[in-house]
Short mmCIF file of C-alpha atoms in Angstrom, two decimals:
data_model
loop_
_atom_site.label_atom_id
_atom_site.label_comp_id
_atom_site.label_asym_id
_atom_site.label_seq_id
_atom_site.Cartn_x
_atom_site.Cartn_y
_atom_site.Cartn_z
CA UNK A 1 193.69 62.58 -125.41
CA UNK A 2 191.81 58.95 -124.79
CA UNK A 3 189.62 57.35 -122.69
CA UNK A 4 187.90 54.10 -121.60
CA UNK A 5 184.86 52.62 -120.38
CA UNK A 6 185.13 50.17 -117.79
CA UNK A 7 181.75 49.36 -117.01
CA UNK A 8 180.62 45.87 -118.48
CA UNK A 9 177.34 46.65 -120.29
CA UNK A 10 174.94 43.97 -120.95
CA UNK A 11 172.29 44.86 -123.98
CA UNK A 12 169.38 42.81 -125.00
CA UNK A 13 166.84 44.25 -127.56
CA UNK A 14 163.57 42.25 -128.26
CA UNK A 15 161.58 44.11 -130.53
CA UNK A 16 161.63 47.56 -132.82
CA UNK A 17 158.19 47.74 -134.46
CA UNK A 18 155.76 50.47 -135.29
CA UNK A 19 152.15 50.21 -134.22
CA UNK A 20 149.43 51.95 -135.82
CA UNK A 21 145.78 51.67 -134.13
CA UNK A 22 142.45 53.07 -134.29
CA UNK A 23 141.92 53.27 -130.43
CA UNK A 24 144.07 51.14 -127.40
CA UNK A 25 142.61 50.49 -123.97
CA UNK A 26 145.30 48.06 -122.56
CA UNK A 27 144.59 47.38 -118.62
CA UNK A 28 147.15 46.23 -116.08
CA UNK A 29 149.89 45.07 -118.41
CA UNK A 30 152.98 43.57 -117.01
CA UNK A 31 156.30 42.98 -119.11
CA UNK A 32 159.55 41.58 -118.36
CA UNK A 33 161.70 44.44 -120.29
CA UNK A 34 161.68 48.19 -120.81
CA UNK A 35 159.31 49.30 -123.56
CA UNK A 36 160.00 52.62 -124.64
CA UNK A 37 157.45 54.11 -126.71
CA UNK A 38 157.51 57.08 -129.09
CA UNK A 39 153.97 58.76 -129.88
CA UNK A 40 154.12 59.93 -133.51
CA UNK A 41 150.38 60.44 -133.61
CA UNK A 42 147.78 60.33 -131.46
CA UNK A 43 147.34 61.26 -127.59
CA UNK A 44 147.73 58.46 -124.83
CA UNK A 45 146.86 58.40 -121.09
CA UNK A 46 148.96 55.82 -119.20
CA UNK A 47 148.94 54.97 -115.65
CA UNK A 48 151.87 54.03 -113.23
CA UNK A 49 151.91 53.30 -109.56
CA UNK A 50 148.58 55.22 -109.23
CA UNK A 51 149.44 58.06 -110.96
CA UNK A 52 147.95 59.26 -114.29
CA UNK A 53 149.78 60.88 -117.26
CA UNK A 54 149.19 62.35 -120.43
CA UNK A 55 151.34 61.53 -123.62
CA UNK A 56 151.12 63.25 -126.76
CA UNK A 57 152.54 63.50 -129.70
CA UNK A 58 156.59 64.22 -129.97
CA UNK A 59 156.52 62.19 -126.62
CA UNK A 60 157.85 59.23 -125.25
CA UNK A 61 156.84 56.69 -122.78
CA UNK A 62 159.30 54.59 -120.35
CA UNK A 63 156.87 51.57 -119.52
CA UNK A 64 159.00 49.27 -116.54
CA UNK A 65 159.41 45.67 -116.37
CA UNK A 66 157.53 43.75 -113.65
CA UNK A 67 155.30 46.78 -113.15
CA UNK A 68 151.77 46.98 -113.91
CA UNK A 69 150.54 50.05 -116.12
CA UNK A 70 147.54 50.96 -118.29
CA UNK A 71 147.06 52.54 -121.48
CA UNK A 72 144.24 54.50 -122.80
CA UNK A 73 143.71 55.84 -125.95
CA UNK A 74 140.45 56.94 -127.69
CA UNK A 75 141.91 58.27 -130.94
CA UNK A 76 144.07 57.24 -134.03
CA UNK A 77 147.52 56.76 -133.09
CA UNK A 78 151.11 55.50 -134.36
CA UNK A 79 153.57 54.36 -131.87
CA UNK A 80 157.16 53.63 -133.09
CA UNK A 81 158.51 51.33 -129.78
CA UNK A 82 161.01 48.99 -129.01
CA UNK A 83 162.04 46.51 -126.23
CA UNK A 84 165.29 46.56 -124.34
CA UNK A 85 166.86 45.31 -121.08
CA UNK A 86 169.97 47.06 -120.11
CA UNK A 87 172.44 45.77 -117.28
CA UNK A 88 175.48 47.47 -116.18
CA UNK A 89 177.95 45.07 -114.70
CA UNK A 90 175.58 42.35 -115.63
CA UNK A 91 173.07 42.83 -112.56
CA UNK A 92 172.65 46.77 -112.16
CA UNK A 93 169.91 48.09 -114.07
CA UNK A 94 170.99 50.79 -116.27
CA UNK A 95 167.70 53.09 -115.74
CA UNK A 96 168.09 52.94 -111.80
CA UNK A 97 171.82 54.79 -112.84
CA UNK A 98 170.22 57.15 -114.71
CA UNK A 99 166.55 57.51 -113.94
CA UNK A 100 163.88 58.76 -116.64
CA UNK A 101 160.39 60.42 -116.13
CA UNK A 102 157.47 57.90 -117.07
CA UNK A 103 157.01 60.47 -119.99
CA UNK A 104 159.56 62.65 -121.53
CA UNK A 105 158.98 64.86 -124.09
CA UNK A 106 161.45 64.89 -126.68
CA UNK A 107 163.29 67.84 -127.69
CA UNK A 108 164.15 67.36 -131.42
CA UNK A 109 161.24 64.67 -132.82
CA UNK A 110 162.49 64.93 -136.33
CA UNK A 111 166.10 63.59 -135.84
CA UNK A 112 164.33 61.15 -133.27
CA UNK A 113 162.27 59.62 -135.62
CA UNK A 114 164.85 59.47 -138.16
CA UNK A 115 167.14 57.61 -135.60
CA UNK A 116 164.38 55.19 -135.06
CA UNK A 117 163.55 54.37 -138.83
CA UNK A 118 167.44 53.54 -138.84
CA UNK A 119 167.25 51.17 -135.91
CA UNK A 120 163.74 49.38 -137.63
CA UNK A 121 165.91 49.08 -140.75
CA UNK A 122 169.14 47.42 -138.96
CA UNK A 123 166.82 45.05 -136.99
CA UNK A 124 164.71 43.97 -140.00
CA UNK A 125 168.29 42.91 -141.85
CA UNK A 126 168.31 39.19 -140.02
CA UNK A 127 171.11 38.11 -142.45
CA UNK A 128 173.24 41.20 -141.44
CA UNK A 129 176.50 39.72 -139.45
CA UNK A 130 176.75 43.59 -137.67
CA UNK A 131 173.11 43.51 -136.79
CA UNK A 132 173.28 43.18 -133.26
CA UNK A 133 176.17 45.57 -132.67
CA UNK A 134 174.28 48.12 -135.35
CA UNK A 135 170.96 47.97 -133.52
CA UNK A 136 172.50 47.99 -130.13
CA UNK A 137 174.29 51.23 -130.84
CA UNK A 138 171.50 52.91 -132.50
CA UNK A 139 169.11 52.15 -129.50
CA UNK A 140 171.63 53.74 -127.31
CA UNK A 141 171.19 56.65 -129.63
CA UNK A 142 168.01 56.47 -128.81
CA UNK A 143 168.16 56.55 -125.17
CA UNK A 144 170.69 59.21 -125.55
CA UNK A 145 168.40 61.83 -127.18
CA UNK A 146 165.74 60.79 -124.57
CA UNK A 147 168.11 61.51 -121.49
CA UNK A 148 169.24 64.87 -123.38
CA UNK A 149 165.41 65.69 -123.47
CA UNK A 150 164.61 65.00 -120.09
CA UNK A 151 167.58 67.68 -118.96
CA UNK A 152 165.96 70.27 -121.19
CA UNK A 153 162.58 70.22 -118.69
CA UNK A 154 161.17 67.23 -121.09
CA UNK A 155 159.96 65.64 -117.94
CA UNK A 156 156.25 65.17 -117.60
CA UNK A 157 154.67 64.72 -114.38
CA UNK A 158 151.32 63.46 -113.45
CA UNK A 159 148.57 65.94 -114.55
CA UNK A 160 146.32 65.73 -111.45
CA UNK A 161 143.91 68.30 -112.47
CA UNK A 162 143.35 66.32 -115.70
CA UNK A 163 142.36 63.28 -113.71
CA UNK A 164 140.08 65.61 -111.15
CA UNK A 165 138.13 66.97 -114.08
CA UNK A 166 137.34 63.52 -115.69
CA UNK A 167 136.26 61.82 -112.61
CA UNK A 168 133.43 65.07 -112.18
CA UNK A 169 131.78 63.72 -115.17
CA UNK A 170 131.84 60.39 -113.09
CA UNK A 171 129.89 62.30 -110.24
CA UNK A 172 127.63 63.65 -113.04
CA UNK A 173 126.63 60.47 -114.23
CA UNK A 174 126.25 59.32 -110.53
CA UNK A 175 123.87 62.44 -109.62
CA UNK A 176 121.70 61.78 -112.79
CA UNK A 177 121.37 57.89 -111.85
CA UNK A 178 120.85 57.72 -107.88
CA UNK A 179 117.61 55.73 -108.38
CA UNK A 180 119.19 53.16 -110.61
CA UNK A 181 121.43 50.14 -109.33
CA UNK A 182 124.91 51.61 -109.72
CA UNK A 183 127.89 49.44 -109.62
CA UNK A 184 131.68 50.36 -109.32
CA UNK A 185 132.37 48.35 -112.71
CA UNK A 186 129.60 50.43 -114.46
CA UNK A 187 131.49 53.63 -113.23
CA UNK A 188 134.91 52.15 -114.37
CA UNK A 189 133.55 51.15 -117.59
CA UNK A 190 132.40 54.71 -118.76
CA UNK A 191 135.98 55.57 -118.98
CA UNK A 192 137.58 52.07 -119.79
CA UNK A 193 139.29 51.63 -116.41
CA UNK A 194 140.09 48.76 -114.71
CA UNK A 195 137.44 48.82 -112.05
CA UNK A 196 140.24 47.93 -109.08
CA UNK A 197 142.50 50.97 -110.65
CA UNK A 198 139.56 53.08 -110.69
CA UNK A 199 138.41 52.82 -107.40
CA UNK A 200 142.08 53.70 -106.12
CA UNK A 201 142.59 56.79 -108.06
CA UNK A 202 138.91 58.03 -107.30
CA UNK A 203 139.58 57.46 -103.53
CA UNK A 204 142.81 59.66 -103.72
CA UNK A 205 140.80 62.22 -105.29
CA UNK A 206 137.81 62.19 -103.55
CA UNK A 207 138.85 60.50 -100.13
CA UNK A 208 136.09 58.01 -100.76
CA UNK A 209 135.49 54.95 -102.77
CA UNK A 210 133.11 55.08 -105.71
CA UNK A 211 130.60 53.29 -103.87
CA UNK A 212 130.77 55.30 -100.62
CA UNK A 213 130.44 58.42 -102.92
CA UNK A 214 126.94 56.84 -104.52
CA UNK A 215 126.13 56.34 -101.14
CA UNK A 216 126.88 60.23 -99.76
CA UNK A 217 125.05 61.37 -103.09
CA UNK A 218 121.94 59.68 -102.21
CA UNK A 219 121.94 60.46 -98.62
CA UNK A 220 122.41 64.55 -99.68
CA UNK A 221 119.91 63.76 -102.40
CA UNK A 222 117.51 62.37 -99.76
CA UNK A 223 117.50 65.24 -97.20
CA UNK A 224 116.75 67.92 -100.54
CA UNK A 225 113.87 65.76 -101.03
CA UNK A 226 112.79 65.44 -97.36
CA UNK A 227 113.42 69.67 -97.06
CA UNK A 228 111.65 70.46 -100.02
CA UNK A 229 108.74 68.02 -101.19
CA UNK A 230 106.03 66.13 -99.52
CA UNK A 231 106.78 62.62 -101.53
CA UNK A 232 106.33 60.13 -99.41
CA UNK A 233 108.99 58.00 -97.27
CA UNK A 234 108.46 55.15 -99.83
CA UNK A 235 109.00 57.59 -102.73
CA UNK A 236 111.96 59.09 -101.72
CA UNK A 237 113.66 55.96 -100.84
CA UNK A 238 112.87 54.58 -104.54
CA UNK A 239 114.15 57.88 -106.02
CA UNK A 240 117.55 57.61 -103.92
CA UNK A 241 118.19 54.19 -105.42
CA UNK A 242 116.71 52.18 -101.70
CA UNK A 243 114.80 48.85 -102.39
CA UNK A 244 112.45 49.72 -99.79
CA UNK A 245 111.66 52.26 -97.44
CA UNK A 246 112.97 50.26 -94.13
CA UNK A 247 116.35 49.79 -95.71
CA UNK A 248 116.19 53.69 -96.45
CA UNK A 249 115.22 54.49 -93.18
CA UNK A 250 118.23 52.52 -91.58
CA UNK A 251 120.73 53.87 -93.87
CA UNK A 252 119.83 57.32 -93.40
CA UNK A 253 119.71 56.96 -89.53
CA UNK A 254 123.43 55.72 -89.76
CA UNK A 255 124.36 58.47 -91.70
CA UNK A 256 122.89 61.34 -89.55
CA UNK A 257 121.91 59.90 -86.12
CA UNK A 258 117.88 60.19 -86.93
CA UNK A 259 115.20 58.81 -89.04
CA UNK A 260 113.71 60.52 -92.60
CA UNK A 261 110.52 61.35 -90.75
CA UNK A 262 112.14 62.78 -87.73
CA UNK A 263 114.28 64.63 -89.95
CA UNK A 264 111.54 66.01 -92.16
CA UNK A 265 109.58 66.98 -88.72
CA UNK A 266 112.57 69.04 -87.46
CA UNK A 267 112.93 70.80 -91.08
CA UNK A 268 109.03 71.54 -90.58
CA UNK A 269 108.98 72.72 -87.02
CA UNK A 270 112.27 75.01 -87.82
CA UNK A 271 110.45 76.57 -90.77
CA UNK A 272 107.00 77.43 -88.43
CA UNK A 273 109.47 78.76 -85.96
CA UNK A 274 111.19 81.20 -88.63
CA UNK A 275 107.86 82.54 -90.06
CA UNK A 276 106.31 83.09 -86.42
CA UNK A 277 109.28 84.93 -85.75
CA UNK A 278 109.15 86.87 -89.12
CA UNK A 279 105.38 87.60 -88.18
CA UNK A 280 106.02 89.11 -84.60
CA UNK A 281 108.60 91.37 -85.94
#
């Protein structure tokens, strides 16, 4: 039995390397080729097209060309990666024919690492006449392992619950600092995230931008203080992060169609009515 492969395949392998780091933060990184990064050690949060993925030891991250992505790791890590460009018939992207997930769990990490070490060894032999052919074959063997791993349920989906849990801490931070001057950049920096990306993902989860959430929580806090304390309007304005009472009054009225003093008066009248009713009964 014989067979032939008629598709013309153009392979460009640009780099093969191992990276070791203490922590890593990369924002809006764009490259001209694919980067296939295997995580030997560590845990990484990687973002792509508004979604966030968690990649752990034994996973492969596949970063697309000409598409910005983020990589965040707060722990020590070791990555095995190679940069590659694959074209079928010289113009069709190989990965468009065989699409893979952003993160794939490798079925046999020991085998993958062994093949990568072979590729790395050949890549470093710059005087080897067969270096180009051998390294291309070995890169294909790694891609084959990734493709087979994805078939066996190794494709990871965006971990949206993980995002939500992390941003709950942002809400706690806002609630504990309502009297301070809170900025979007400050909130994004807490998690070492690009402010624009942070704002976009935050809105996807909560339906509000970070700064509109700050405003909402300030208004809710103001209502609680008006309902439960006898503090002056000026004091409440300061505790809720407003520069002066006129600004606070204007914002409160726009949010609830009533001024702070009118709202407090309505609450007191409601309480008196309830107490009188209970006494009459």
